[in-house]
Coordinates of C-alpha atoms and ligand atoms in Angstrom, one line a residue:
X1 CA 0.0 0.0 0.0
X2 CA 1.2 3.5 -1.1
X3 CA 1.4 6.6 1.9
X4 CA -1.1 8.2 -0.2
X5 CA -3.3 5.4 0.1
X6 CA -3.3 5.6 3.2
X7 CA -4.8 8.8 4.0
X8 CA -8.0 9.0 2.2
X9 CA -9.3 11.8 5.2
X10 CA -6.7 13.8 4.7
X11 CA -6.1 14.0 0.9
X12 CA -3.4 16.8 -0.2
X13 CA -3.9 18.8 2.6
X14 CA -0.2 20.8 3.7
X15 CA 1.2 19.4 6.8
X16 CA 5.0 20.2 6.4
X17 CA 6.0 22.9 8.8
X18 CA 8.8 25.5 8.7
X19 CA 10.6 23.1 11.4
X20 CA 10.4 19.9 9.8
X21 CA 11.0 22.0 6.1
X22 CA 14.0 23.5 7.4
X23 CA 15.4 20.2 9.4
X24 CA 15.0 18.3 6.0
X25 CA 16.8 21.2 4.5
X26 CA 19.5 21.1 7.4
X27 CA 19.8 17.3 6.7
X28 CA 20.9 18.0 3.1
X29 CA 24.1 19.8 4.3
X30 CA 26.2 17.2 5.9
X31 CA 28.3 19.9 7.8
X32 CA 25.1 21.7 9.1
X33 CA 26.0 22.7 12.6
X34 CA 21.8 24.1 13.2
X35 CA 22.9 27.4 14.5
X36 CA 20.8 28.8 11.4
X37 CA 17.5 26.7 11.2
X38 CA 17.7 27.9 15.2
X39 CA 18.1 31.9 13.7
X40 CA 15.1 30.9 11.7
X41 CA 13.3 29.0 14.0
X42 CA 13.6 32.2 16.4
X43 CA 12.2 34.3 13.2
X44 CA 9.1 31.8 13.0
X45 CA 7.9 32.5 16.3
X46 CA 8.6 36.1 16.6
X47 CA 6.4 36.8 13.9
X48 CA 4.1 34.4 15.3
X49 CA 3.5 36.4 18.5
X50 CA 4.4 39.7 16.5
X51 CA 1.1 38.4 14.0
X52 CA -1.3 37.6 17.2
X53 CA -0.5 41.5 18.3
X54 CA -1.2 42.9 15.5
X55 CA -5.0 40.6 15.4
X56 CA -5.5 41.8 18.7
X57 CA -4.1 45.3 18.5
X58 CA -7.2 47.2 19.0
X59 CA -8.3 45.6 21.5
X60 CA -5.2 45.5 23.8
X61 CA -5.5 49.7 22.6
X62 CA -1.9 49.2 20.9
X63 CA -2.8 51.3 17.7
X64 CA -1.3 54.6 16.8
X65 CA 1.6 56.2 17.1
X66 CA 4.2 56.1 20.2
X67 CA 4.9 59.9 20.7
X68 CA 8.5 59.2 19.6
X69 CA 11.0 58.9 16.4
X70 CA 12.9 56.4 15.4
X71 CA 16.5 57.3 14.1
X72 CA 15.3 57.7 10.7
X73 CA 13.1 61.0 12.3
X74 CA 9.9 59.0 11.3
X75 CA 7.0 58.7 13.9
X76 CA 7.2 55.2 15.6
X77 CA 4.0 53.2 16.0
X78 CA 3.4 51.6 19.0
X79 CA 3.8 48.2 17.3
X80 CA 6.7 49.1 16.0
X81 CA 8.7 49.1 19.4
X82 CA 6.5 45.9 20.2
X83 CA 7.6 44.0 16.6
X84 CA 11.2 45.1 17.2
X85 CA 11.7 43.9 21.2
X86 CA 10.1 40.9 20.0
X87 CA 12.8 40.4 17.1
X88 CA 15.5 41.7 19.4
X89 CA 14.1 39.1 22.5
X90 CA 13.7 36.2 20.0
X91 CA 17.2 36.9 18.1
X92 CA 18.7 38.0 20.9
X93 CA 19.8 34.8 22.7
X94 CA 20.4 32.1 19.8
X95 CA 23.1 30.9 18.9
X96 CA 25.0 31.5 16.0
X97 CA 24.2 35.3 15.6
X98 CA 26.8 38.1 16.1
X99 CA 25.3 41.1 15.5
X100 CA 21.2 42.2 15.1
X101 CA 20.3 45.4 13.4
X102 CA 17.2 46.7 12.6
X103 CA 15.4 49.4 11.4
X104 CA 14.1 51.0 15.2
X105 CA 17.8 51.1 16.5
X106 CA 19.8 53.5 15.4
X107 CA 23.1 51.3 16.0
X108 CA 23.2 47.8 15.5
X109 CA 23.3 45.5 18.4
X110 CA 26.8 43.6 19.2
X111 CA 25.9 40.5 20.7
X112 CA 29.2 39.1 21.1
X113 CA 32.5 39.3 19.9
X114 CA 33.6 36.1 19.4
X115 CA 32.6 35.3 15.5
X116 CA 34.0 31.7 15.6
X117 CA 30.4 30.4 17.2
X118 CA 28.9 33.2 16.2
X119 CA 28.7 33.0 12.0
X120 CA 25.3 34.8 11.3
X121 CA 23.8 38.4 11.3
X122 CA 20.2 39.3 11.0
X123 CA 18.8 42.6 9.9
X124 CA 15.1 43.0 9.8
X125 CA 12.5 45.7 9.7
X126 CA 10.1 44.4 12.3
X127 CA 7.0 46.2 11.3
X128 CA 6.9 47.2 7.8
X129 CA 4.3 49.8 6.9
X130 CA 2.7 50.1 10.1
X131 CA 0.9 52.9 9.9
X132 CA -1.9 51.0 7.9
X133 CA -2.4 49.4 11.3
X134 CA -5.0 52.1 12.1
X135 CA -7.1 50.9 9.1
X136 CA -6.7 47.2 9.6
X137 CA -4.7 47.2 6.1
X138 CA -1.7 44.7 5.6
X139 CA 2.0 45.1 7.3
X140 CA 4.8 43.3 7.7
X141 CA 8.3 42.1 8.9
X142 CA 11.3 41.8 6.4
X143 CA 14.4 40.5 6.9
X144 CA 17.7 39.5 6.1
X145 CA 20.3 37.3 7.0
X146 CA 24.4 37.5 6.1
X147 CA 27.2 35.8 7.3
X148 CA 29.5 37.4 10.0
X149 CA 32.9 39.2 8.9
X150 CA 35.5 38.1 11.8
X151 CA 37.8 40.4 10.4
X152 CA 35.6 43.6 10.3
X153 CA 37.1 46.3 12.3
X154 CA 35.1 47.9 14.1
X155 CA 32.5 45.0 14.5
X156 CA 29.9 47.1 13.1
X157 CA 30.8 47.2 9.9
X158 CA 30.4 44.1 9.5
X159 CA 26.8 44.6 8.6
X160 CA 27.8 46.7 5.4
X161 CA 27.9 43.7 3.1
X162 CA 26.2 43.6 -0.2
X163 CA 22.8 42.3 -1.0
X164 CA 24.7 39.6 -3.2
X165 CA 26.0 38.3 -0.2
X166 CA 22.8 37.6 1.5
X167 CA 22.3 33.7 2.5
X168 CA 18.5 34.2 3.2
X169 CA 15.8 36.7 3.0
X170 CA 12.3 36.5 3.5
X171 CA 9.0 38.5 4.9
X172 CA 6.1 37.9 6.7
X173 CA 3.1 39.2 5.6
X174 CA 0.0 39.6 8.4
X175 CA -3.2 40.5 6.0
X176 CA -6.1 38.2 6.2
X177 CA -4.0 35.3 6.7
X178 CA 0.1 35.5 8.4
X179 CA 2.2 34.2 5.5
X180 CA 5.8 34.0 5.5
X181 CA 7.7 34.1 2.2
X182 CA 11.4 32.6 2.6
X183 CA 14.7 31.8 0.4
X184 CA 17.6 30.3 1.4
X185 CA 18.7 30.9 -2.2
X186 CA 17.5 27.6 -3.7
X187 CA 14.5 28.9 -4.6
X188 CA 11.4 30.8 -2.8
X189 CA 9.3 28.7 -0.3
X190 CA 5.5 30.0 1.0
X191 CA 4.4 29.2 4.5
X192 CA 1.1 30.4 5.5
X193 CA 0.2 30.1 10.0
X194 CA -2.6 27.8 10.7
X195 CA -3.8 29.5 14.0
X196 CA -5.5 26.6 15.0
X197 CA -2.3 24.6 15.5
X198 CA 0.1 27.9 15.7
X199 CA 2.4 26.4 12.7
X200 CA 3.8 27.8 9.5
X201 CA 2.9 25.3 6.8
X202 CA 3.8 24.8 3.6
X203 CA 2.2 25.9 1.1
X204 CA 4.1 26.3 -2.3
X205 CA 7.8 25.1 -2.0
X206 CA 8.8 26.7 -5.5
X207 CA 7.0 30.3 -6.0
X208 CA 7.4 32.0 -9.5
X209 CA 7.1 35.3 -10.2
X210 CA 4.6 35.9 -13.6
X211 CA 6.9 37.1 -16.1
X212 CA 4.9 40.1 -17.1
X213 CA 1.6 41.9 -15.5
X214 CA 0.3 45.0 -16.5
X215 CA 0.1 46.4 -13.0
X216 CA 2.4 48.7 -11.5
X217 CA 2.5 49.6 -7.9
X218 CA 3.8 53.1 -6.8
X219 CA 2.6 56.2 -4.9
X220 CA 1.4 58.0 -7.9
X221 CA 1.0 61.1 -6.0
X222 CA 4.1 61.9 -5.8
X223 CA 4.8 61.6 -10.1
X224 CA 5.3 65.4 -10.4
X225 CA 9.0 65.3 -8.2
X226 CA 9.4 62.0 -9.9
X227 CA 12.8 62.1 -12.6
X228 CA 12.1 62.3 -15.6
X229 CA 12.4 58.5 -16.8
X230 CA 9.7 57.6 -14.0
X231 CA 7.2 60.1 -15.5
X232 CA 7.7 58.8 -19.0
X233 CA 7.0 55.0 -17.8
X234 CA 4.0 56.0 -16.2
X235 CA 3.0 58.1 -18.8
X236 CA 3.8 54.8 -21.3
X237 CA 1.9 52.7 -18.8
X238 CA -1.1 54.8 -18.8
X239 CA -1.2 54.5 -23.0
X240 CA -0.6 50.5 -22.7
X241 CA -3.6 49.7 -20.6
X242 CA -1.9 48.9 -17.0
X243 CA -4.0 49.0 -14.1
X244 CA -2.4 50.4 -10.8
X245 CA -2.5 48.5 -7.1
X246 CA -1.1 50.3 -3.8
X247 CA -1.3 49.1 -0.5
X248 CA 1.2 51.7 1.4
X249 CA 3.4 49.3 2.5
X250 CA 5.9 47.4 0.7
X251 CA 5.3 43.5 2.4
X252 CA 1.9 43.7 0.8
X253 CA 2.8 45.7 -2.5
X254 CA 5.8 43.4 -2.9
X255 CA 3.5 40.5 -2.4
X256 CA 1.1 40.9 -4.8
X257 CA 3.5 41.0 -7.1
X258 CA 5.0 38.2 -6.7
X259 CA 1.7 36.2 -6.8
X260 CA 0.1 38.0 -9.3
X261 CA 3.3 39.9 -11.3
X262 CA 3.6 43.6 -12.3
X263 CA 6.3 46.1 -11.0
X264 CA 6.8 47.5 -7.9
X265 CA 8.5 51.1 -7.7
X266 CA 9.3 53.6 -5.4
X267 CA 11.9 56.7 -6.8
X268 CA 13.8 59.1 -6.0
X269 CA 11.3 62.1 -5.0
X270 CA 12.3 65.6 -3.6
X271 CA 11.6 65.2 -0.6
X272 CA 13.4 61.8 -0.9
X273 CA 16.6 61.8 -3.4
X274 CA 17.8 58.9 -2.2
X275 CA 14.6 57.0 -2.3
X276 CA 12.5 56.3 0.6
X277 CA 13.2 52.4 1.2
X278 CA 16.3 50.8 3.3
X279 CA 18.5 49.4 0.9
X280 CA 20.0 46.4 3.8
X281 CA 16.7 45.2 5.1
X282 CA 13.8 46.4 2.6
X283 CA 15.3 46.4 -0.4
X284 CA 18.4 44.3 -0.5
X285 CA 16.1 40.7 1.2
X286 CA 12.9 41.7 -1.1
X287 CA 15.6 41.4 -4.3
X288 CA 16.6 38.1 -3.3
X289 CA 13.5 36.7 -2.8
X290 CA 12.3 38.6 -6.3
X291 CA 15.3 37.1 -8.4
X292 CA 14.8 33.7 -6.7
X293 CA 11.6 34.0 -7.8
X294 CA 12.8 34.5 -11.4
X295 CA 11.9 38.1 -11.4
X296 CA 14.3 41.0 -11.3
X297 CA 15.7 44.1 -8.7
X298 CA 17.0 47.3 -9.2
X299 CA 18.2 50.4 -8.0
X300 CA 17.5 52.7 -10.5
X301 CA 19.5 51.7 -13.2
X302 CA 22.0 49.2 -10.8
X303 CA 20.8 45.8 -9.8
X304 CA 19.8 46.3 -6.3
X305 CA 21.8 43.2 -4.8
X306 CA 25.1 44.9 -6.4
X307 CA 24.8 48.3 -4.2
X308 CA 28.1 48.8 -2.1
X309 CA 26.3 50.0 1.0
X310 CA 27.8 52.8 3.2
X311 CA 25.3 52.7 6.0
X312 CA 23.4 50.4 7.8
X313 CA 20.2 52.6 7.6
X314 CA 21.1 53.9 3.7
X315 CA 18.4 54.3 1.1
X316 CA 17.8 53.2 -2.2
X317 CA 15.3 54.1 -4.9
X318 CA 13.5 50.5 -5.8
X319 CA 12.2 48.7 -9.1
X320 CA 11.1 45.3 -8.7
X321 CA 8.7 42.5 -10.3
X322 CA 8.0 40.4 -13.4
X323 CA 11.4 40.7 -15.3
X324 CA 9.6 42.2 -18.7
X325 CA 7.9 44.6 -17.0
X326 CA 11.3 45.5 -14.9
X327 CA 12.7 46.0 -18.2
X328 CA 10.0 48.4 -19.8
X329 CA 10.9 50.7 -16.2
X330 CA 14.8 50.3 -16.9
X331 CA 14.1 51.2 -20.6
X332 CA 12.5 54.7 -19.6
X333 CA 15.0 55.1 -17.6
X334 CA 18.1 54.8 -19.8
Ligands
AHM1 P1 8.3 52.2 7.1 O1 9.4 51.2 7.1 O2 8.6 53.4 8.0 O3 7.0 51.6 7.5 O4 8.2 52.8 5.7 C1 8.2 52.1 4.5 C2 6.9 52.1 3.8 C3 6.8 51.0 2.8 O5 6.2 49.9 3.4 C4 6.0 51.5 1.7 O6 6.3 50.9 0.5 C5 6.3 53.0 1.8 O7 6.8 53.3 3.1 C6 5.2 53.8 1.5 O8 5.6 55.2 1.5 P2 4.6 56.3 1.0 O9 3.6 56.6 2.0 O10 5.6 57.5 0.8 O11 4.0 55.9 -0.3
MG2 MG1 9.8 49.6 6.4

């Protein structure tokens, strides 16, 4: 008799976690040590609690803003200090990681010194677009994770590493359902939480990116102090039949376009030059889970994943999604 056979109740329903996905994974790799299915396993149930806050955020009277800035001046959320101590407390005290940075702390934090056990960083925006909290609209956490440079000097810098160098990226998305979207860069893998058992399952262990959608997602508002190749492509886009989705914030945006396809864009504006995003953990994990996806990242006219970065908190203008519709942006551009 076949397993299948076997299980005529339960049919093809998903009952591989992000444990057991990640142990097979480990398995693979005969000189796996665990130290980072343990970083990820800390990951899994951060957002986990970070995902029942958010659910229960108006009733715990959680909503709204904190009455302080983070260190990029921007008005922190309440949420936002309770997604990043959750991160931090999660991250914190595993194994493996030397240093955690994220997008609420101005400096990144040093958790030891000695990079020999130590081989991992994680950088992470805990709560991604939070404001739409207030309306009940989609946010999420995004993060990244690089190997640790012993020989950086100060420690610090080690977190200034390319996007190329990444070793996995992922987000979590909490909308109607939580769903956590992971590479390890073989590939993207799509867990959704099943509340009633409080487990990421799989879902889809090789997501692929459409290769073209006419659907572009950008804060169209702001076209007028858009450059000039920006205008054009809209102005192209709005000739060619495309249809236009924005959520606000990026997990969401970023999502839909992996599912459905299209291109995701944020430019330089003037009140922005640089671009609004964080090039080491919005834009840098978001390309590696895009290309693994078979679509394509870029910085303007740069792949994003090739940026030398020169701060931890740096921006980047951001044009990601389907690879032929990438290419029409890049085209305007040029
Ligand atoms: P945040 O990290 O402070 O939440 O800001 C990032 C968010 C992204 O999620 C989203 O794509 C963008 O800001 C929206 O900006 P805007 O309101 O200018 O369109
Ligand atoms: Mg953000």
């Amino acid at each position: 008799m076949k397993l299948e056979d076997a299980l005529p109740q339960l049919g093809q329903e998903n009952l591989l976690s992000i444990q057991s996905y990640l142990l097979a994974e480990e398995d693979k790799h005969p000189h796996a040590t665990g130290r980072f299915t343990w970083i990820l396993s800390a990951i899994s149930l951060a957002t986990k609690y970070i995902a029942a806050r958010c659910r229960r955020a108006r009733i715990e009277d959680v909503l709204g803003a904190m009455g302080s800035e983070n260190v990029q001046g921007e008005e922190q959320q309440k949420l936002d200090v309770i997604a990043n101590e959750t991160l931090l407390a999660c991250l914190g005290k595993r194994a493996g990681l030397a240093i955690v940075a994220s997008e609420e702390n101005e400096e990144p934090l040093i958790l030891s010194c000695d990079g020999q056990e130590r081989p991992y960083i994680a950088l992470f925006d805990p709560l991604d677009g939070s404001s739409n909290l207030d309306t009940c609209g989609g946010v999420g956490t995004i993060f990244s994770i690089l190997h640790h440079d012993r020989r950086a000097d100060p420690i610090e810098n080690a977190v200034r590493q390319k996007g190329v160098n990444q070793i996995a990226a992922g987000y979590v998305l909490y909308g109607p359902s939580t769903v956590l979207v992971l590479t390890t860069g073989r590939g993207v893998q799509m867990f959704v939480l099943d509340p009633s058992i409080g487990s990421f399952l799989l879902v889809d262990a090789d997501v692929r990116i459409p290769q073209a959608n006419k659907s572009y997602s950008i804060n169209e508002a702001y076209t007028n102090s858009f450059p000039e190749g920006y205008r054009k492509y809209l102005s192209w886009a709005h000739d060619n039949g495309y249809s236009s989705r924005y959520a606000g914030a990026m997990v969401a945006d970023v999502h839909r376009i992996l599912m459905k396809g299209g291109v995701f864009l944020y430019p330089p504006t003037e009140k922005a030059p640089n671009g609004k995003l964080r090039l080491m953990y919005e834009a840098n994990p978001m390309a590696m889970i895009i290309e693994q996806a078979g679509g394509k990242a870029y910085s303007g006219t740069m792949r994003t994943m090739e940026v030398e970065p020169e701060a931890l908190h740096q921006r980047t203008s951001v044009v990601l999604g389907s690879s032929d519709e990438v290419d029409i942006v890049l085209s305007n551009l040029a």
